[in-house]
């Protein structure tokens, strides 16, 4: 058997690898970003009610009407956007895959920001397109005009789209209006499509989330993607959506129908209920995550590392001053914590010491992880007694 070349080098995602490492070693998993607590009971009950009410067959291809309406209402209420169409997908990930397949010809170029979410380069490759990166560099991780210009000009007229992610995984940046204006100007000038992944839209601690579609000239060329997983702590539901101009959503739908068709029907009903919950649910989650962020940042600083405090998402990066890949491989043994070397999300080698820690865990789990990391970082510290061998068992939240 010989697999197709389009999967060359894909291997297993770092998230899968690191969660397996956490399970093997019993370490606290601050690697893959998933909450260790369920979302609001109201939406779990809505899912049960939908299951029992017979919402168990295929959904309509575009999604169940209640959820499509709730998404339109959400875009209007939060951002004043009036998308022409909306499509429900199997998580935001499917919307990204289907839109790239729908919009890119083989040989086209797609601009992505590095560090990037790992599915972007994979799906660009599936489409037969090439990626060109704009690099975010520590300490500011700002989107620079120069880098953006070079990436687009490098495409020599073949650039078709730009993928943007704000709030940004893995840096935690919430891009400002000034940075997004650079993107908008470039999209308008070069007639590019903007694929905007906004799954962390409600996890913002400092500043304000600005959807690129709200910038001048952008509503008609932006496919806005989001989902229920992060905002309501149900990442395993894989209910996402995209919205925007009819043409972009329609093209994405044409691909989506042959990837997975239409499913998750009861969860789509529950997602509609979630979007209609009072905004206090979002505020509570955000406030809890902000407290977690602060606790973890303090611990990472106390450990002696350079910490890049995130304005959004549930990830914080620290420069540990040594090879991060090796550091992360050894971390479970050394102190019973798993984290991710951020360099795997870069093509270039600008941040070899950067490590990403997820803080979407219960406060007591974050406190324990903070204590373990703190002991590790102290000069002369011995490996923590919490560290377990490769056979072991149950850390809180592992
Ligand atoms: N979005 C999650 C993260 O960045 C992981 C999702 C996945 O495992 N593919 O941690």
Short mmCIF file of C-alpha atoms and ligand atoms in Angstrom, two decimals:
data_model
loop_
_atom_site.label_atom_id
_atom_site.label_comp_id
_atom_site.label_asym_id
_atom_site.label_seq_id
_atom_site.Cartn_x
_atom_site.Cartn_y
_atom_site.Cartn_z
CA UNK A 1 0.00 0.00 0.00
CA UNK A 2 1.26 3.45 -0.83
CA UNK A 3 -0.58 6.44 0.60
CA UNK A 4 -1.11 9.53 -1.52
CA UNK A 5 1.56 12.19 -1.38
CA UNK A 6 -0.92 14.75 -0.08
CA UNK A 7 -0.61 13.17 3.36
CA UNK A 8 3.19 13.22 3.33
CA UNK A 9 4.51 14.49 6.62
CA UNK A 10 1.11 14.82 8.29
CA UNK A 11 1.74 12.15 10.93
CA UNK A 12 -0.34 12.44 14.08
CA UNK A 13 -1.39 15.84 15.42
CA UNK A 14 0.56 17.24 18.35
CA UNK A 15 -2.71 17.39 20.30
CA UNK A 16 -3.35 13.66 19.95
CA UNK A 17 0.28 12.91 20.73
CA UNK A 18 0.37 15.06 23.84
CA UNK A 19 -2.95 13.85 25.22
CA UNK A 20 -1.68 10.28 24.81
CA UNK A 21 1.48 11.28 26.69
CA UNK A 22 -0.62 12.78 29.50
CA UNK A 23 -2.69 9.61 29.71
CA UNK A 24 0.39 7.37 29.74
CA UNK A 25 2.13 9.32 32.47
CA UNK A 26 -0.83 10.51 34.54
CA UNK A 27 0.35 14.09 34.09
CA UNK A 28 -1.96 17.12 34.15
CA UNK A 29 -2.88 17.77 30.53
CA UNK A 30 -2.27 21.43 29.68
CA UNK A 31 -1.52 20.33 26.11
CA UNK A 32 -4.65 19.77 24.04
CA UNK A 33 -7.13 22.54 24.72
CA UNK A 34 -10.32 21.04 26.09
CA UNK A 35 -12.20 21.94 29.27
CA UNK A 36 -12.45 19.39 32.08
CA UNK A 37 -15.94 20.57 33.03
CA UNK A 38 -19.16 20.37 31.03
CA UNK A 39 -20.90 23.40 29.65
CA UNK A 40 -24.15 24.79 31.15
CA UNK A 41 -26.65 22.17 32.32
CA UNK A 42 -29.35 23.93 30.26
CA UNK A 43 -27.67 22.93 27.03
CA UNK A 44 -27.00 19.35 28.14
CA UNK A 45 -30.72 19.17 28.97
CA UNK A 46 -31.57 20.66 25.57
CA UNK A 47 -29.48 17.92 23.91
CA UNK A 48 -31.26 15.20 25.92
CA UNK A 49 -34.64 16.72 25.10
CA UNK A 50 -33.79 16.81 21.39
CA UNK A 51 -32.62 13.17 21.47
CA UNK A 52 -35.86 12.14 23.16
CA UNK A 53 -38.02 14.29 20.89
CA UNK A 54 -36.88 12.32 17.85
CA UNK A 55 -34.30 14.68 16.35
CA UNK A 56 -32.26 11.64 15.36
CA UNK A 57 -32.18 11.61 11.58
CA UNK A 58 -30.13 13.67 9.13
CA UNK A 59 -30.29 17.39 9.61
CA UNK A 60 -31.12 19.48 6.53
CA UNK A 61 -27.85 20.02 4.63
CA UNK A 62 -27.50 23.70 5.65
CA UNK A 63 -28.27 22.87 9.29
CA UNK A 64 -31.40 22.83 11.44
CA UNK A 65 -33.36 26.06 11.00
CA UNK A 66 -33.29 26.90 14.72
CA UNK A 67 -29.49 26.91 14.80
CA UNK A 68 -29.09 28.78 11.52
CA UNK A 69 -31.44 31.45 12.83
CA UNK A 70 -29.61 31.57 16.16
CA UNK A 71 -26.28 32.09 14.36
CA UNK A 72 -27.72 34.92 12.25
CA UNK A 73 -29.16 36.48 15.39
CA UNK A 74 -25.81 36.10 17.17
CA UNK A 75 -23.92 37.81 14.34
CA UNK A 76 -26.43 40.64 14.30
CA UNK A 77 -26.63 41.13 18.07
CA UNK A 78 -22.92 40.93 18.84
CA UNK A 79 -21.39 42.54 15.75
CA UNK A 80 -24.12 44.18 13.69
CA UNK A 81 -23.41 41.77 10.83
CA UNK A 82 -26.11 40.59 8.42
CA UNK A 83 -24.64 37.53 6.68
CA UNK A 84 -26.50 36.40 3.55
CA UNK A 85 -26.24 32.72 4.41
CA UNK A 86 -25.14 30.30 7.12
CA UNK A 87 -24.03 26.67 7.01
CA UNK A 88 -23.72 24.35 10.00
CA UNK A 89 -20.59 22.16 9.90
CA UNK A 90 -18.89 19.37 11.85
CA UNK A 91 -17.00 21.81 14.05
CA UNK A 92 -15.19 24.86 12.73
CA UNK A 93 -12.56 22.43 11.41
CA UNK A 94 -14.92 21.14 8.73
CA UNK A 95 -15.81 24.68 7.68
CA UNK A 96 -12.10 25.42 7.26
CA UNK A 97 -11.50 22.26 5.22
CA UNK A 98 -14.59 22.63 3.05
CA UNK A 99 -14.02 26.33 2.36
CA UNK A 100 -10.38 25.82 1.35
CA UNK A 101 -11.34 22.92 -0.92
CA UNK A 102 -14.17 24.99 -2.36
CA UNK A 103 -12.18 28.14 -3.01
CA UNK A 104 -8.66 27.09 -4.02
CA UNK A 105 -7.48 25.83 -7.38
CA UNK A 106 -4.36 23.65 -7.46
CA UNK A 107 -1.43 26.06 -7.61
CA UNK A 108 -3.24 28.88 -5.82
CA UNK A 109 -1.57 30.43 -2.80
CA UNK A 110 -3.09 30.96 0.60
CA UNK A 111 -1.65 33.33 3.19
CA UNK A 112 -1.67 32.04 6.77
CA UNK A 113 -0.37 33.56 9.94
CA UNK A 114 2.28 31.56 11.76
CA UNK A 115 2.08 30.14 14.34
CA UNK A 116 -1.00 28.56 12.73
CA UNK A 117 -3.63 26.09 13.80
CA UNK A 118 -2.43 22.81 12.35
CA UNK A 119 -5.44 22.06 10.18
CA UNK A 120 -4.84 25.13 7.98
CA UNK A 121 -1.66 23.93 6.27
CA UNK A 122 -3.05 20.39 5.99
CA UNK A 123 -6.22 21.54 4.24
CA UNK A 124 -4.35 23.98 2.01
CA UNK A 125 -2.25 21.00 0.90
CA UNK A 126 -5.36 18.86 0.34
CA UNK A 127 -6.62 21.58 -2.00
CA UNK A 128 -3.36 21.40 -3.95
CA UNK A 129 -2.61 25.00 -2.96
CA UNK A 130 0.54 26.42 -1.37
CA UNK A 131 0.76 28.30 1.88
CA UNK A 132 2.73 31.45 2.44
CA UNK A 133 3.21 32.52 6.03
CA UNK A 134 3.16 35.84 7.81
CA UNK A 135 5.21 35.44 10.96
CA UNK A 136 4.16 36.61 14.42
CA UNK A 137 7.27 37.11 16.53
CA UNK A 138 7.60 37.30 20.28
CA UNK A 139 7.36 39.35 22.37
CA UNK A 140 4.52 41.29 20.71
CA UNK A 141 3.25 38.68 18.21
CA UNK A 142 1.91 41.60 16.20
CA UNK A 143 0.74 41.28 12.63
CA UNK A 144 3.16 43.48 10.66
CA UNK A 145 2.38 45.26 7.39
CA UNK A 146 5.74 44.28 5.91
CA UNK A 147 5.27 40.53 6.47
CA UNK A 148 1.78 40.62 5.04
CA UNK A 149 2.90 42.53 1.97
CA UNK A 150 5.78 40.13 1.35
CA UNK A 151 3.52 37.09 1.66
CA UNK A 152 1.02 38.44 -0.84
CA UNK A 153 3.60 39.77 -3.27
CA UNK A 154 5.47 36.46 -3.03
CA UNK A 155 2.36 34.81 -4.46
CA UNK A 156 2.85 36.77 -7.68
CA UNK A 157 -0.85 37.10 -8.40
CA UNK A 158 -1.72 33.53 -7.41
CA UNK A 159 -2.83 34.42 -3.88
CA UNK A 160 -6.46 33.47 -3.50
CA UNK A 161 -7.23 33.71 0.18
CA UNK A 162 -5.98 34.65 3.59
CA UNK A 163 -6.80 32.60 6.65
CA UNK A 164 -7.00 34.65 9.80
CA UNK A 165 -7.69 33.45 13.33
CA UNK A 166 -8.70 35.95 15.99
CA UNK A 167 -8.53 35.53 18.96
CA UNK A 168 -5.45 33.65 17.88
CA UNK A 169 -4.47 30.11 18.81
CA UNK A 170 -1.72 29.51 19.93
CA UNK A 171 -0.49 33.02 20.86
CA UNK A 172 -3.64 34.28 22.58
CA UNK A 173 -3.47 37.53 20.60
CA UNK A 174 -6.71 39.38 19.99
CA UNK A 175 -5.85 41.27 16.84
CA UNK A 176 -6.53 44.98 17.01
CA UNK A 177 -8.47 47.02 14.50
CA UNK A 178 -5.17 48.44 13.19
CA UNK A 179 -3.79 44.98 12.40
CA UNK A 180 -7.07 43.75 10.92
CA UNK A 181 -7.22 46.87 8.75
CA UNK A 182 -3.95 45.76 7.17
CA UNK A 183 -5.62 42.47 6.31
CA UNK A 184 -8.77 44.18 5.05
CA UNK A 185 -6.82 46.61 2.86
CA UNK A 186 -4.79 43.76 1.38
CA UNK A 187 -7.90 41.67 0.73
CA UNK A 188 -9.64 44.53 -1.04
CA UNK A 189 -6.57 45.61 -3.01
CA UNK A 190 -5.70 42.09 -4.19
CA UNK A 191 -9.25 40.76 -4.37
CA UNK A 192 -8.69 38.01 -1.81
CA UNK A 193 -11.16 35.95 0.16
CA UNK A 194 -10.78 36.13 3.93
CA UNK A 195 -11.43 32.90 5.82
CA UNK A 196 -11.81 34.02 9.41
CA UNK A 197 -11.70 31.47 12.22
CA UNK A 198 -13.25 33.06 15.31
CA UNK A 199 -13.90 30.08 17.56
CA UNK A 200 -12.47 31.91 20.60
CA UNK A 201 -14.64 34.98 19.97
CA UNK A 202 -16.12 34.93 23.48
CA UNK A 203 -12.89 34.15 25.33
CA UNK A 204 -11.47 37.67 25.44
CA UNK A 205 -9.98 39.08 28.65
CA UNK A 206 -8.44 42.35 27.47
CA UNK A 207 -9.66 44.46 24.58
CA UNK A 208 -12.40 43.54 22.17
CA UNK A 209 -12.95 40.90 19.51
CA UNK A 210 -13.24 42.52 16.09
CA UNK A 211 -14.63 40.24 13.39
CA UNK A 212 -12.79 40.98 10.11
CA UNK A 213 -16.16 40.97 8.30
CA UNK A 214 -17.04 44.21 10.09
CA UNK A 215 -14.23 46.14 8.40
CA UNK A 216 -14.91 48.24 5.28
CA UNK A 217 -15.11 46.16 2.11
CA UNK A 218 -14.87 42.88 4.00
CA UNK A 219 -18.45 41.66 4.53
CA UNK A 220 -18.68 40.69 0.85
CA UNK A 221 -15.42 38.71 0.85
CA UNK A 222 -15.22 37.13 4.31
CA UNK A 223 -16.33 33.69 5.39
CA UNK A 224 -16.71 33.91 9.16
CA UNK A 225 -16.28 30.62 11.00
CA UNK A 226 -17.11 29.78 14.59
CA UNK A 227 -18.62 27.05 16.73
CA UNK A 228 -20.14 26.06 20.01
CA UNK A 229 -17.21 24.09 21.51
CA UNK A 230 -15.11 26.83 23.08
CA UNK A 231 -17.84 29.28 24.07
CA UNK A 232 -19.89 26.64 25.88
CA UNK A 233 -17.28 24.04 26.87
CA UNK A 234 -18.56 21.24 24.63
CA UNK A 235 -15.61 20.67 22.30
CA UNK A 236 -16.68 17.07 21.59
CA UNK A 237 -19.98 18.12 20.09
CA UNK A 238 -18.23 19.37 16.97
CA UNK A 239 -21.00 21.79 16.07
CA UNK A 240 -19.59 24.69 14.08
CA UNK A 241 -20.79 26.99 11.35
CA UNK A 242 -19.76 29.50 8.75
CA UNK A 243 -21.61 32.58 7.63
CA UNK A 244 -21.12 35.29 5.07
CA UNK A 245 -21.84 36.03 1.40
CA UNK A 246 -24.15 33.50 -0.30
CA UNK A 247 -21.48 32.60 -2.85
CA UNK A 248 -18.82 31.71 -0.29
CA UNK A 249 -21.21 29.80 1.95
CA UNK A 250 -22.74 28.04 -1.07
CA UNK A 251 -19.35 26.90 -2.36
CA UNK A 252 -18.45 25.60 1.11
CA UNK A 253 -21.78 23.77 1.29
CA UNK A 254 -21.14 22.11 -2.08
CA UNK A 255 -17.99 20.50 -0.62
CA UNK A 256 -19.40 19.83 2.83
CA UNK A 257 -22.28 17.74 1.43
CA UNK A 258 -19.77 15.19 0.16
CA UNK A 259 -17.48 15.25 3.18
CA UNK A 260 -19.93 14.48 5.96
CA UNK A 261 -23.36 15.48 4.62
CA UNK A 262 -25.42 16.70 7.59
CA UNK A 263 -25.49 15.28 11.10
CA UNK A 264 -25.30 15.93 14.82
CA UNK A 265 -29.00 16.81 14.64
CA UNK A 266 -29.83 16.76 18.37
CA UNK A 267 -26.65 18.68 19.17
CA UNK A 268 -27.55 21.29 16.58
CA UNK A 269 -30.80 21.87 18.46
CA UNK A 270 -28.88 22.14 21.73
CA UNK A 271 -26.40 24.54 20.14
CA UNK A 272 -29.31 26.77 19.14
CA UNK A 273 -30.43 26.74 22.77
CA UNK A 274 -26.88 27.62 23.87
CA UNK A 275 -26.67 30.66 21.60
CA UNK A 276 -29.96 31.85 23.05
CA UNK A 277 -28.85 31.57 26.69
CA UNK A 278 -28.41 34.85 28.59
CA UNK A 279 -24.95 36.31 27.97
CA UNK A 280 -24.10 35.85 31.66
CA UNK A 281 -23.06 32.24 30.87
CA UNK A 282 -20.38 33.53 28.53
CA UNK A 283 -19.29 36.12 31.07
CA UNK A 284 -18.97 33.51 33.83
CA UNK A 285 -16.79 31.26 31.69
CA UNK A 286 -14.67 34.21 30.64
CA UNK A 287 -14.18 35.38 34.22
CA UNK A 288 -13.20 31.89 35.38
CA UNK A 289 -10.74 31.56 32.52
CA UNK A 290 -9.30 34.98 33.24
CA UNK A 291 -8.62 33.91 36.84
CA UNK A 292 -6.97 30.72 35.54
CA UNK A 293 -4.89 32.74 33.13
CA UNK A 294 -3.68 35.00 35.89
CA UNK A 295 -2.83 32.11 38.20
CA UNK A 296 -0.91 30.23 35.54
CA UNK A 297 0.93 33.32 34.27
CA UNK A 298 2.04 34.12 37.81
CA UNK A 299 3.35 30.58 38.27
CA UNK A 300 5.18 30.54 34.94
CA UNK A 301 6.81 33.86 35.76
CA UNK A 302 7.78 32.63 39.21
CA UNK A 303 9.40 29.66 37.51
CA UNK A 304 11.68 32.14 35.80
CA UNK A 305 10.31 31.94 32.27
CA UNK A 306 9.34 34.80 29.97
CA UNK A 307 5.56 34.80 29.84
CA UNK A 308 3.47 36.26 27.02
CA UNK A 309 0.18 37.00 28.70
CA UNK A 310 -2.69 36.27 26.31
CA UNK A 311 -5.56 38.73 25.77
CA UNK A 312 -7.82 35.91 24.59
CA UNK A 313 -8.22 32.13 23.99
CA UNK A 314 -7.34 29.65 26.71
CA UNK A 315 -3.64 29.36 25.90
CA UNK A 316 -0.59 31.04 27.35
CA UNK A 317 2.93 30.88 25.92
CA UNK A 318 6.15 31.05 27.84
CA UNK A 319 9.72 31.02 26.60
CA UNK A 320 11.45 28.36 28.66
CA UNK A 321 14.88 29.30 27.36
CA UNK A 322 15.74 25.86 26.07
CA UNK A 323 14.65 23.54 23.26
CA UNK A 324 10.88 23.42 23.74
CA UNK A 325 10.37 20.09 21.96
CA UNK A 326 12.70 18.35 24.36
CA UNK A 327 11.40 20.34 27.31
CA UNK A 328 7.82 19.20 26.56
CA UNK A 329 8.86 15.59 26.05
CA UNK A 330 10.51 15.59 29.48
CA UNK A 331 7.99 17.72 31.36
CA UNK A 332 5.68 14.87 32.47
CA UNK A 333 8.61 13.06 34.07
CA UNK A 334 10.04 16.17 35.58
CA UNK A 335 6.90 17.58 37.14
CA UNK A 336 3.73 15.81 36.01
CA UNK A 337 2.52 18.39 33.48
CA UNK A 338 1.98 18.17 29.72
CA UNK A 339 2.34 21.19 27.42
CA UNK A 340 2.91 21.79 23.71
CA UNK A 341 6.02 23.14 21.95
CA UNK A 342 4.65 26.13 20.03
CA UNK A 343 7.35 25.75 17.37
CA UNK A 344 5.35 22.92 15.74
CA UNK A 345 2.93 25.60 14.56
CA UNK A 346 5.68 27.59 12.81
CA UNK A 347 7.42 26.94 9.49
CA UNK A 348 10.27 29.17 10.56
CA UNK A 349 12.43 28.79 13.61
CA UNK A 350 11.74 32.10 15.33
CA UNK A 351 10.62 30.73 18.68
CA UNK A 352 12.42 27.49 19.56
CA UNK A 353 11.90 27.96 23.30
CA UNK A 354 8.18 28.71 23.19
CA UNK A 355 5.78 26.42 25.06
CA UNK A 356 1.98 26.60 24.99
CA UNK A 357 0.00 25.81 28.16
CA UNK A 358 -3.81 25.45 28.08
CA UNK A 359 -5.65 26.90 31.08
CA UNK A 360 -9.20 25.65 30.37
CA UNK A 361 -9.17 23.38 33.43
CA UNK A 362 -10.81 23.52 36.85
CA UNK A 363 -9.19 26.11 39.16
CA UNK A 364 -7.87 23.39 41.49
CA UNK A 365 -6.20 21.64 38.54
CA UNK A 366 -4.61 24.90 37.41
CA UNK A 367 -3.45 25.53 40.99
CA UNK A 368 -1.84 22.08 41.18
CA UNK A 369 -0.20 22.51 37.75
CA UNK A 370 1.03 25.95 38.82
CA UNK A 371 2.54 24.51 42.01
CA UNK A 372 4.31 21.74 40.09
CA UNK A 373 5.68 24.12 37.45
CA UNK A 374 6.72 26.59 40.13
CA UNK A 375 8.78 23.95 41.96
CA UNK A 376 10.37 22.91 38.68
CA UNK A 377 11.48 26.38 37.75
CA UNK A 378 13.12 27.30 41.05
CA UNK A 379 16.89 27.28 40.74
CA UNK A 380 18.24 24.06 42.19
CA UNK A 381 14.78 22.51 42.35
CA UNK A 382 14.55 18.72 42.39
CA UNK A 383 12.10 16.91 40.14
CA UNK A 384 8.69 17.21 41.77
CA UNK A 385 7.40 14.30 43.85
CA UNK A 386 4.26 14.59 41.73
CA UNK A 387 6.12 13.33 38.68
CA UNK A 388 5.19 9.80 37.81
CA UNK A 389 6.78 7.08 35.79
CA UNK A 390 5.44 6.01 32.39
CA UNK A 391 3.08 3.52 34.05
CA UNK A 392 1.09 5.78 36.22
CA UNK A 393 -2.26 6.96 37.20
CA UNK A 394 -4.50 9.82 38.14
CA UNK A 395 -3.49 13.41 38.47
CA UNK A 396 -6.39 15.79 38.94
CA UNK A 397 -7.82 16.56 35.56
CA UNK A 398 -5.52 14.22 33.67
N1 LIG B 1 -8.11 23.35 19.34
C1 LIG B 1 -7.46 22.52 20.31
C2 LIG B 1 -6.10 23.09 20.69
O1 LIG B 1 -5.58 23.97 20.04
C3 LIG B 1 -7.18 21.12 19.83
C4 LIG B 1 -8.05 20.50 18.83
C5 LIG B 1 -7.50 19.19 18.34
O2 LIG B 1 -7.10 18.33 19.12
N2 LIG B 1 -7.39 19.02 17.06
O3 LIG B 1 -5.58 22.63 21.66
#
